[in-house]
PDB file of C-alpha atoms in Angstrom:
ATOM      1  CA  UNK A   1     -53.578 -98.750  -3.629  1.00 66.00           C
ATOM      2  CA  UNK A   2     -54.955-101.080  -1.071  1.00 77.00           C
ATOM      3  CA  UNK A   3     -56.001 -99.030   2.170  1.00 93.00           C
ATOM      4  CA  UNK A   4     -55.724-100.366   5.571  1.00 96.00           C
ATOM      5  CA  UNK A   5     -56.744-104.065   5.964  1.00 97.00           C
ATOM      6  CA  UNK A   6     -57.526-106.066   9.035  1.00 97.00           C
ATOM      7  CA  UNK A   7     -57.854-109.714   9.636  1.00 97.00           C
ATOM      8  CA  UNK A   8     -59.805-111.616  10.727  1.00 97.00           C
ATOM      9  CA  UNK A   9     -63.144-109.664  10.064  1.00 97.00           C
ATOM     10  CA  UNK A  10     -64.956-111.521  12.813  1.00 96.00           C
ATOM     11  CA  UNK A  11     -63.664-113.628  16.106  1.00 96.00           C
ATOM     12  CA  UNK A  12     -65.659-115.407  18.384  1.00 98.00           C
ATOM     13  CA  UNK A  13     -63.407-116.587  21.609  1.00 97.00           C
ATOM     14  CA  UNK A  14     -64.327-117.817  25.417  1.00 98.00           C
ATOM     15  CA  UNK A  15     -63.345-115.969  28.579  1.00 98.00           C
ATOM     16  CA  UNK A  16     -59.731-116.338  29.515  1.00 98.00           C
ATOM     17  CA  UNK A  17     -58.268-117.013  25.803  1.00 98.00           C
ATOM     18  CA  UNK A  18     -55.822-114.910  24.126  1.00 98.00           C
ATOM     19  CA  UNK A  19     -56.618-113.601  20.582  1.00 98.00           C
ATOM     20  CA  UNK A  20     -54.134-111.979  18.144  1.00 98.00           C
ATOM     21  CA  UNK A  21     -55.545-109.244  15.742  1.00 98.00           C
ATOM     22  CA  UNK A  22     -53.585-108.052  12.382  1.00 98.00           C
ATOM     23  CA  UNK A  23     -53.649-105.023  10.619  1.00 98.00           C
ATOM     24  CA  UNK A  24     -51.922-104.114   7.677  1.00 97.00           C
ATOM     25  CA  UNK A  25     -51.148-100.323   6.689  1.00 96.00           C
ATOM     26  CA  UNK A  26     -52.062 -98.114   3.612  1.00 95.00           C
ATOM     27  CA  UNK A  27     -48.992 -98.272   1.730  1.00 93.00           C
ATOM     28  CA  UNK A  28     -46.380 -95.577   2.392  1.00 91.00           C
ATOM     29  CA  UNK A  29     -47.370 -95.386   6.180  1.00 93.00           C
ATOM     30  CA  UNK A  30     -45.160 -95.793   9.199  1.00 92.00           C
ATOM     31  CA  UNK A  31     -47.466 -95.294  11.976  1.00 92.00           C
ATOM     32  CA  UNK A  32     -50.308 -98.061  13.439  1.00 95.00           C
ATOM     33  CA  UNK A  33     -52.770 -97.049  15.976  1.00 94.00           C
ATOM     34  CA  UNK A  34     -55.525 -99.565  17.695  1.00 97.00           C
ATOM     35  CA  UNK A  35     -58.811 -98.305  19.042  1.00 97.00           C
ATOM     36  CA  UNK A  36     -61.754-100.586  20.783  1.00 98.00           C
ATOM     37  CA  UNK A  37     -65.018 -99.439  20.039  1.00 97.00           C
ATOM     38  CA  UNK A  38     -67.772-100.658  21.986  1.00 95.00           C
ATOM     39  CA  UNK A  39     -71.645-100.293  20.231  1.00 91.00           C
ATOM     40  CA  UNK A  40     -72.995 -97.025  20.236  1.00 90.00           C
ATOM     41  CA  UNK A  41     -69.617 -95.434  21.474  1.00 93.00           C
ATOM     42  CA  UNK A  42     -66.805 -93.568  19.922  1.00 94.00           C
ATOM     43  CA  UNK A  43     -63.168 -95.738  19.337  1.00 95.00           C
ATOM     44  CA  UNK A  44     -61.188 -95.838  22.671  1.00 95.00           C
ATOM     45  CA  UNK A  45     -57.142 -95.299  21.855  1.00 93.00           C
ATOM     46  CA  UNK A  46     -55.448 -98.433  23.171  1.00 95.00           C
ATOM     47  CA  UNK A  47     -51.973 -97.778  21.786  1.00 94.00           C
ATOM     48  CA  UNK A  48     -49.828 -96.540  18.837  1.00 92.00           C
ATOM     49  CA  UNK A  49     -46.686 -97.941  17.221  1.00 93.00           C
ATOM     50  CA  UNK A  50     -43.596 -96.238  15.272  1.00 91.00           C
ATOM     51  CA  UNK A  51     -40.423 -97.749  14.239  1.00 90.00           C
ATOM     52  CA  UNK A  52     -41.640-101.132  15.863  1.00 93.00           C
ATOM     53  CA  UNK A  53     -41.934 -99.447  19.645  1.00 92.00           C
ATOM     54  CA  UNK A  54     -45.142 -98.256  21.409  1.00 92.00           C
ATOM     55  CA  UNK A  55     -44.953 -94.729  21.652  1.00 88.00           C
ATOM     56  CA  UNK A  56     -48.461 -93.761  23.137  1.00 86.00           C
ATOM     57  CA  UNK A  57     -50.522 -95.870  25.686  1.00 89.00           C
ATOM     58  CA  UNK A  58     -54.507 -95.447  26.290  1.00 89.00           C
ATOM     59  CA  UNK A  59     -55.902 -96.348  29.802  1.00 89.00           C
ATOM     60  CA  UNK A  60     -55.674-100.026  28.805  1.00 95.00           C
ATOM     61  CA  UNK A  61     -54.333-102.887  31.029  1.00 96.00           C
ATOM     62  CA  UNK A  62     -51.354-105.131  30.386  1.00 96.00           C
ATOM     63  CA  UNK A  63     -53.526-107.532  28.757  1.00 98.00           C
ATOM     64  CA  UNK A  64     -53.478-105.580  25.864  1.00 98.00           C
ATOM     65  CA  UNK A  65     -50.215-105.826  23.878  1.00 97.00           C
ATOM     66  CA  UNK A  66     -48.854-105.257  20.568  1.00 97.00           C
ATOM     67  CA  UNK A  67     -46.360-105.347  18.149  1.00 97.00           C
ATOM     68  CA  UNK A  68     -44.973-103.637  14.979  1.00 97.00           C
ATOM     69  CA  UNK A  69     -42.903-105.328  12.273  1.00 97.00           C
ATOM     70  CA  UNK A  70     -40.286-103.870   9.871  1.00 96.00           C
ATOM     71  CA  UNK A  71     -42.941-103.544   7.216  1.00 94.00           C
ATOM     72  CA  UNK A  72     -44.843-101.511   9.458  1.00 95.00           C
ATOM     73  CA  UNK A  73     -47.741-104.433   9.921  1.00 97.00           C
ATOM     74  CA  UNK A  74     -48.951-104.863  13.622  1.00 98.00           C
ATOM     75  CA  UNK A  75     -50.812-107.095  15.894  1.00 98.00           C
ATOM     76  CA  UNK A  76     -52.877-106.440  18.811  1.00 98.00           C
ATOM     77  CA  UNK A  77     -52.853-109.220  21.561  1.00 98.00           C
ATOM     78  CA  UNK A  78     -55.510-109.379  24.254  1.00 98.00           C
ATOM     79  CA  UNK A  79     -54.639-111.964  26.803  1.00 97.00           C
ATOM     80  CA  UNK A  80     -57.185-113.315  29.617  1.00 98.00           C
ATOM     81  CA  UNK A  81     -60.253-112.305  27.535  1.00 98.00           C
ATOM     82  CA  UNK A  82     -63.409-111.161  29.554  1.00 98.00           C
ATOM     83  CA  UNK A  83     -66.782-110.637  28.577  1.00 97.00           C
ATOM     84  CA  UNK A  84     -66.249-106.903  28.503  1.00 97.00           C
ATOM     85  CA  UNK A  85     -63.698-107.223  25.807  1.00 98.00           C
ATOM     86  CA  UNK A  86     -66.069-107.742  23.394  1.00 97.00           C
ATOM     87  CA  UNK A  87     -66.194-105.094  20.575  1.00 97.00           C
ATOM     88  CA  UNK A  88     -64.963-103.966  17.215  1.00 97.00           C
ATOM     89  CA  UNK A  89     -61.369-103.452  17.156  1.00 98.00           C
ATOM     90  CA  UNK A  90     -60.016-100.795  14.641  1.00 98.00           C
ATOM     91  CA  UNK A  91     -56.570-100.321  13.206  1.00 97.00           C
ATOM     92  CA  UNK A  92     -55.508 -96.778  11.661  1.00 96.00           C
ATOM     93  CA  UNK A  93     -52.020 -95.975   9.676  1.00 95.00           C
ATOM     94  CA  UNK A  94     -51.249 -92.690   9.266  1.00 90.00           C
ATOM     95  CA  UNK A  95     -47.660 -90.836   8.197  1.00 86.00           C
ATOM     96  CA  UNK A  96     -46.120 -89.433  11.611  1.00 78.00           C
ATOM     97  CA  UNK A  97     -46.814 -85.754  11.755  1.00 74.00           C
ATOM     98  CA  UNK A  98     -50.088 -85.958   9.979  1.00 79.00           C
ATOM     99  CA  UNK A  99     -53.297 -85.490  11.497  1.00 80.00           C
ATOM    100  CA  UNK A 100     -55.194 -87.544   9.044  1.00 87.00           C
ATOM    101  CA  UNK A 101     -56.011 -91.246  10.175  1.00 91.00           C
ATOM    102  CA  UNK A 102     -57.168 -93.929   7.519  1.00 94.00           C
ATOM    103  CA  UNK A 103     -59.039 -96.521   9.650  1.00 96.00           C
ATOM    104  CA  UNK A 104     -59.278-100.591   8.437  1.00 97.00           C
ATOM    105  CA  UNK A 105     -62.821-102.281   8.372  1.00 96.00           C
ATOM    106  CA  UNK A 106     -62.123-103.553  11.948  1.00 97.00           C
ATOM    107  CA  UNK A 107     -62.499-107.023  13.787  1.00 98.00           C
ATOM    108  CA  UNK A 108     -65.473-107.833  15.105  1.00 97.00           C
ATOM    109  CA  UNK A 109     -64.368-109.813  18.535  1.00 98.00           C
ATOM    110  CA  UNK A 110     -67.020-111.556  20.466  1.00 97.00           C
ATOM    111  CA  UNK A 111     -66.289-112.981  23.768  1.00 98.00           C
ATOM    112  CA  UNK A 112     -68.736-115.609  25.194  1.00 96.00           C
TER     113      UNK A 112
ATOM    114  CA  UNK B   1     -58.734 -85.644  32.270  1.00 62.00           C
ATOM    115  CA  UNK B   2     -59.647 -85.529  28.601  1.00 71.00           C
ATOM    116  CA  UNK B   3     -62.901 -85.477  27.498  1.00 85.00           C
ATOM    117  CA  UNK B   4     -64.916 -84.799  24.514  1.00 91.00           C
ATOM    118  CA  UNK B   5     -68.938 -84.010  24.794  1.00 94.00           C
ATOM    119  CA  UNK B   6     -71.470 -84.369  21.702  1.00 97.00           C
ATOM    120  CA  UNK B   7     -75.257 -84.590  21.625  1.00 97.00           C
ATOM    121  CA  UNK B   8     -76.127 -88.138  21.062  1.00 96.00           C
ATOM    122  CA  UNK B   9     -78.537 -87.671  18.544  1.00 97.00           C
ATOM    123  CA  UNK B  10     -79.652 -84.946  15.567  1.00 97.00           C
ATOM    124  CA  UNK B  11     -82.184 -85.266  12.575  1.00 97.00           C
ATOM    125  CA  UNK B  12     -82.154 -83.113   9.929  1.00 97.00           C
ATOM    126  CA  UNK B  13     -84.361 -82.821   6.829  1.00 97.00           C
ATOM    127  CA  UNK B  14     -82.666 -83.419   3.389  1.00 97.00           C
ATOM    128  CA  UNK B  15     -81.299 -80.432   1.696  1.00 97.00           C
ATOM    129  CA  UNK B  16     -80.847 -78.401   4.956  1.00 97.00           C
ATOM    130  CA  UNK B  17     -77.964 -77.498   7.352  1.00 97.00           C
ATOM    131  CA  UNK B  18     -77.099 -78.991  10.270  1.00 98.00           C
ATOM    132  CA  UNK B  19     -74.579 -78.015  12.593  1.00 98.00           C
ATOM    133  CA  UNK B  20     -73.210 -80.879  15.383  1.00 98.00           C
ATOM    134  CA  UNK B  21     -71.566 -79.725  18.381  1.00 97.00           C
ATOM    135  CA  UNK B  22     -68.515 -80.586  20.428  1.00 96.00           C
ATOM    136  CA  UNK B  23     -67.293 -79.427  23.442  1.00 94.00           C
ATOM    137  CA  UNK B  24     -64.106 -80.658  25.222  1.00 90.00           C
ATOM    138  CA  UNK B  25     -62.116 -80.702  28.677  1.00 83.00           C
ATOM    139  CA  UNK B  26     -58.654 -81.167  28.305  1.00 65.00           C
ATOM    140  CA  UNK B  27     -55.308 -79.803  27.877  1.00 67.00           C
ATOM    141  CA  UNK B  28     -52.357 -80.138  25.479  1.00 67.00           C
ATOM    142  CA  UNK B  29     -54.777 -80.802  22.533  1.00 74.00           C
ATOM    143  CA  UNK B  30     -53.110 -79.898  18.978  1.00 75.00           C
ATOM    144  CA  UNK B  31     -56.103 -79.701  17.425  1.00 87.00           C
ATOM    145  CA  UNK B  32     -59.849 -80.970  16.880  1.00 91.00           C
ATOM    146  CA  UNK B  33     -60.458 -83.811  13.750  1.00 92.00           C
ATOM    147  CA  UNK B  34     -63.901 -85.115  12.541  1.00 96.00           C
ATOM    148  CA  UNK B  35     -64.586 -88.417  11.553  1.00 96.00           C
ATOM    149  CA  UNK B  36     -67.606 -89.780   9.873  1.00 98.00           C
ATOM    150  CA  UNK B  37     -68.407 -93.425  10.546  1.00 97.00           C
ATOM    151  CA  UNK B  38     -71.618 -95.054   8.629  1.00 96.00           C
ATOM    152  CA  UNK B  39     -73.321 -98.438  10.427  1.00 94.00           C
ATOM    153  CA  UNK B  40     -70.917-101.031   9.800  1.00 90.00           C
ATOM    154  CA  UNK B  41     -68.270 -98.881   8.501  1.00 93.00           C
ATOM    155  CA  UNK B  42     -65.010 -97.694   9.471  1.00 94.00           C
ATOM    156  CA  UNK B  43     -64.224 -94.129  10.388  1.00 96.00           C
ATOM    157  CA  UNK B  44     -63.357 -91.799   7.743  1.00 96.00           C
ATOM    158  CA  UNK B  45     -61.225 -88.612   8.293  1.00 94.00           C
ATOM    159  CA  UNK B  46     -63.149 -85.618   7.504  1.00 95.00           C
ATOM    160  CA  UNK B  47     -61.367 -82.437   8.254  1.00 93.00           C
ATOM    161  CA  UNK B  48     -58.919 -80.820  11.004  1.00 91.00           C
ATOM    162  CA  UNK B  49     -58.487 -77.708  12.735  1.00 92.00           C
ATOM    163  CA  UNK B  50     -55.205 -76.842  14.111  1.00 86.00           C
ATOM    164  CA  UNK B  51     -55.972 -73.126  14.572  1.00 89.00           C
ATOM    165  CA  UNK B  52     -59.232 -70.915  15.603  1.00 93.00           C
ATOM    166  CA  UNK B  53     -61.918 -70.678  12.846  1.00 95.00           C
ATOM    167  CA  UNK B  54     -63.476 -72.139   9.665  1.00 96.00           C
ATOM    168  CA  UNK B  55     -62.120 -74.654   7.681  1.00 93.00           C
ATOM    169  CA  UNK B  56     -64.172 -75.630   4.719  1.00 93.00           C
ATOM    170  CA  UNK B  57     -64.266 -78.723   2.255  1.00 89.00           C
ATOM    171  CA  UNK B  58     -67.098 -79.076  -0.360  1.00 93.00           C
ATOM    172  CA  UNK B  59     -70.453 -79.184   1.822  1.00 95.00           C
ATOM    173  CA  UNK B  60     -68.483 -79.900   5.173  1.00 96.00           C
ATOM    174  CA  UNK B  61     -67.033 -76.891   7.249  1.00 97.00           C
ATOM    175  CA  UNK B  62     -65.578 -77.261  10.812  1.00 97.00           C
ATOM    176  CA  UNK B  63     -65.155 -74.519  13.421  1.00 97.00           C
ATOM    177  CA  UNK B  64     -62.913 -74.113  16.387  1.00 95.00           C
ATOM    178  CA  UNK B  65     -62.431 -72.000  19.309  1.00 94.00           C
ATOM    179  CA  UNK B  66     -59.755 -72.634  21.447  1.00 88.00           C
ATOM    180  CA  UNK B  67     -60.555 -70.055  24.008  1.00 89.00           C
ATOM    181  CA  UNK B  68     -64.157 -71.688  24.605  1.00 91.00           C
ATOM    182  CA  UNK B  69     -62.917 -75.447  24.293  1.00 90.00           C
ATOM    183  CA  UNK B  70     -65.687 -75.549  21.526  1.00 93.00           C
ATOM    184  CA  UNK B  71     -65.750 -77.023  17.616  1.00 96.00           C
ATOM    185  CA  UNK B  72     -68.352 -77.959  15.384  1.00 98.00           C
ATOM    186  CA  UNK B  73     -69.052 -79.569  12.083  1.00 98.00           C
ATOM    187  CA  UNK B  74     -71.614 -77.925   9.836  1.00 98.00           C
ATOM    188  CA  UNK B  75     -72.812 -80.053   6.721  1.00 97.00           C
ATOM    189  CA  UNK B  76     -74.770 -78.196   3.953  1.00 97.00           C
ATOM    190  CA  UNK B  77     -76.931 -79.183   1.409  1.00 97.00           C
ATOM    191  CA  UNK B  78     -77.701 -82.462   3.200  1.00 97.00           C
ATOM    192  CA  UNK B  79     -78.108 -85.897   1.312  1.00 97.00           C
ATOM    193  CA  UNK B  80     -79.574 -89.102   2.668  1.00 97.00           C
ATOM    194  CA  UNK B  81     -76.058 -90.709   2.466  1.00 96.00           C
ATOM    195  CA  UNK B  82     -75.037 -88.151   5.104  1.00 97.00           C
ATOM    196  CA  UNK B  83     -76.789 -90.209   7.744  1.00 97.00           C
ATOM    197  CA  UNK B  84     -74.038 -91.612   9.926  1.00 97.00           C
ATOM    198  CA  UNK B  85     -72.376 -91.299  12.981  1.00 98.00           C
ATOM    199  CA  UNK B  86     -69.935 -88.128  13.473  1.00 98.00           C
ATOM    200  CA  UNK B  87     -67.490 -88.032  15.794  1.00 97.00           C
ATOM    201  CA  UNK B  88     -65.217 -84.990  17.414  1.00 96.00           C
ATOM    202  CA  UNK B  89     -61.453 -85.987  18.131  1.00 93.00           C
ATOM    203  CA  UNK B  90     -58.956 -84.213  19.969  1.00 89.00           C
ATOM    204  CA  UNK B  91     -55.408 -85.036  18.460  1.00 77.00           C
ATOM    205  CA  UNK B  92     -53.102 -84.928  21.799  1.00 67.00           C
ATOM    206  CA  UNK B  93     -49.448 -84.068  22.375  1.00 58.00           C
ATOM    207  CA  UNK B  94     -46.901 -86.920  21.954  1.00 47.00           C
ATOM    208  CA  UNK B  95     -44.245 -88.210  19.674  1.00 41.00           C
ATOM    209  CA  UNK B  96     -46.400 -86.642  16.621  1.00 47.00           C
ATOM    210  CA  UNK B  97     -49.611 -84.292  16.387  1.00 44.00           C
ATOM    211  CA  UNK B  98     -51.353 -87.379  15.719  1.00 45.00           C
ATOM    212  CA  UNK B  99     -50.127 -89.578  18.363  1.00 59.00           C
ATOM    213  CA  UNK B 100     -53.092 -90.025  20.809  1.00 72.00           C
ATOM    214  CA  UNK B 101     -56.397 -88.921  19.335  1.00 83.00           C
ATOM    215  CA  UNK B 102     -59.300 -89.192  21.875  1.00 88.00           C
ATOM    216  CA  UNK B 103     -62.693 -89.561  20.571  1.00 92.00           C
ATOM    217  CA  UNK B 104     -65.901 -88.324  21.592  1.00 93.00           C
ATOM    218  CA  UNK B 105     -68.922 -90.337  21.814  1.00 94.00           C
ATOM    219  CA  UNK B 106     -70.321 -89.116  18.521  1.00 96.00           C
ATOM    220  CA  UNK B 107     -73.721 -87.816  17.288  1.00 98.00           C
ATOM    221  CA  UNK B 108     -75.883 -89.854  15.189  1.00 97.00           C
ATOM    222  CA  UNK B 109     -77.351 -87.730  12.234  1.00 98.00           C
ATOM    223  CA  UNK B 110     -80.903 -89.062  10.683  1.00 97.00           C
ATOM    224  CA  UNK B 111     -81.625 -87.334   7.584  1.00 97.00           C
ATOM    225  CA  UNK B 112     -85.309 -87.568   6.710  1.00 94.00           C
ATOM    226  CA  UNK B 113     -86.663 -86.704   3.238  1.00 92.00           C
TER     227      UNK B 113
END
């Protein structure tokens, strides 16, 4: 049983560019959450998707957007990249109503 | 606002017991979760407390007191592989009890022989 997978593992972009990160949830999971983790900090909640809709959102600007597909996989899009967007982006999946989230290995984004 | 505070670093001896604390200022949280994250790895779920009291899972125990807005993670029989960062996280209200999880900044646990 494959766990949560994310692609790509690493990404380098320049300021002003746009990026798309991808996540496939653990088999059987229907809910996907995205987090941003800066070095030495805890994960910061970006948003959560269920039934292809954004259900909850953290304190992130509209430059951060997402999508969930019918197969429950998800994308995170970030527009107009800033240097401060450099971080590890984590995807976590769960079953709706479960308190346990399963995290993917993350995508390391570097903005130059 | 919602915030969770944890000590930044803790050092303990192999074989000993360590307690890592978490205090929170928030409203509407359903419960407190704990995650472990090794350097370069993904967070992994350890435990969840929905009710006040102690939850035990093997060498790990987690405690919650809602009246004190306080919880802790207790690790017994410490092993070198327990060296990692430990995060408490508040499970917020929303569409589901796991909808909006706010993480603390984490405690880095170092184990020495």
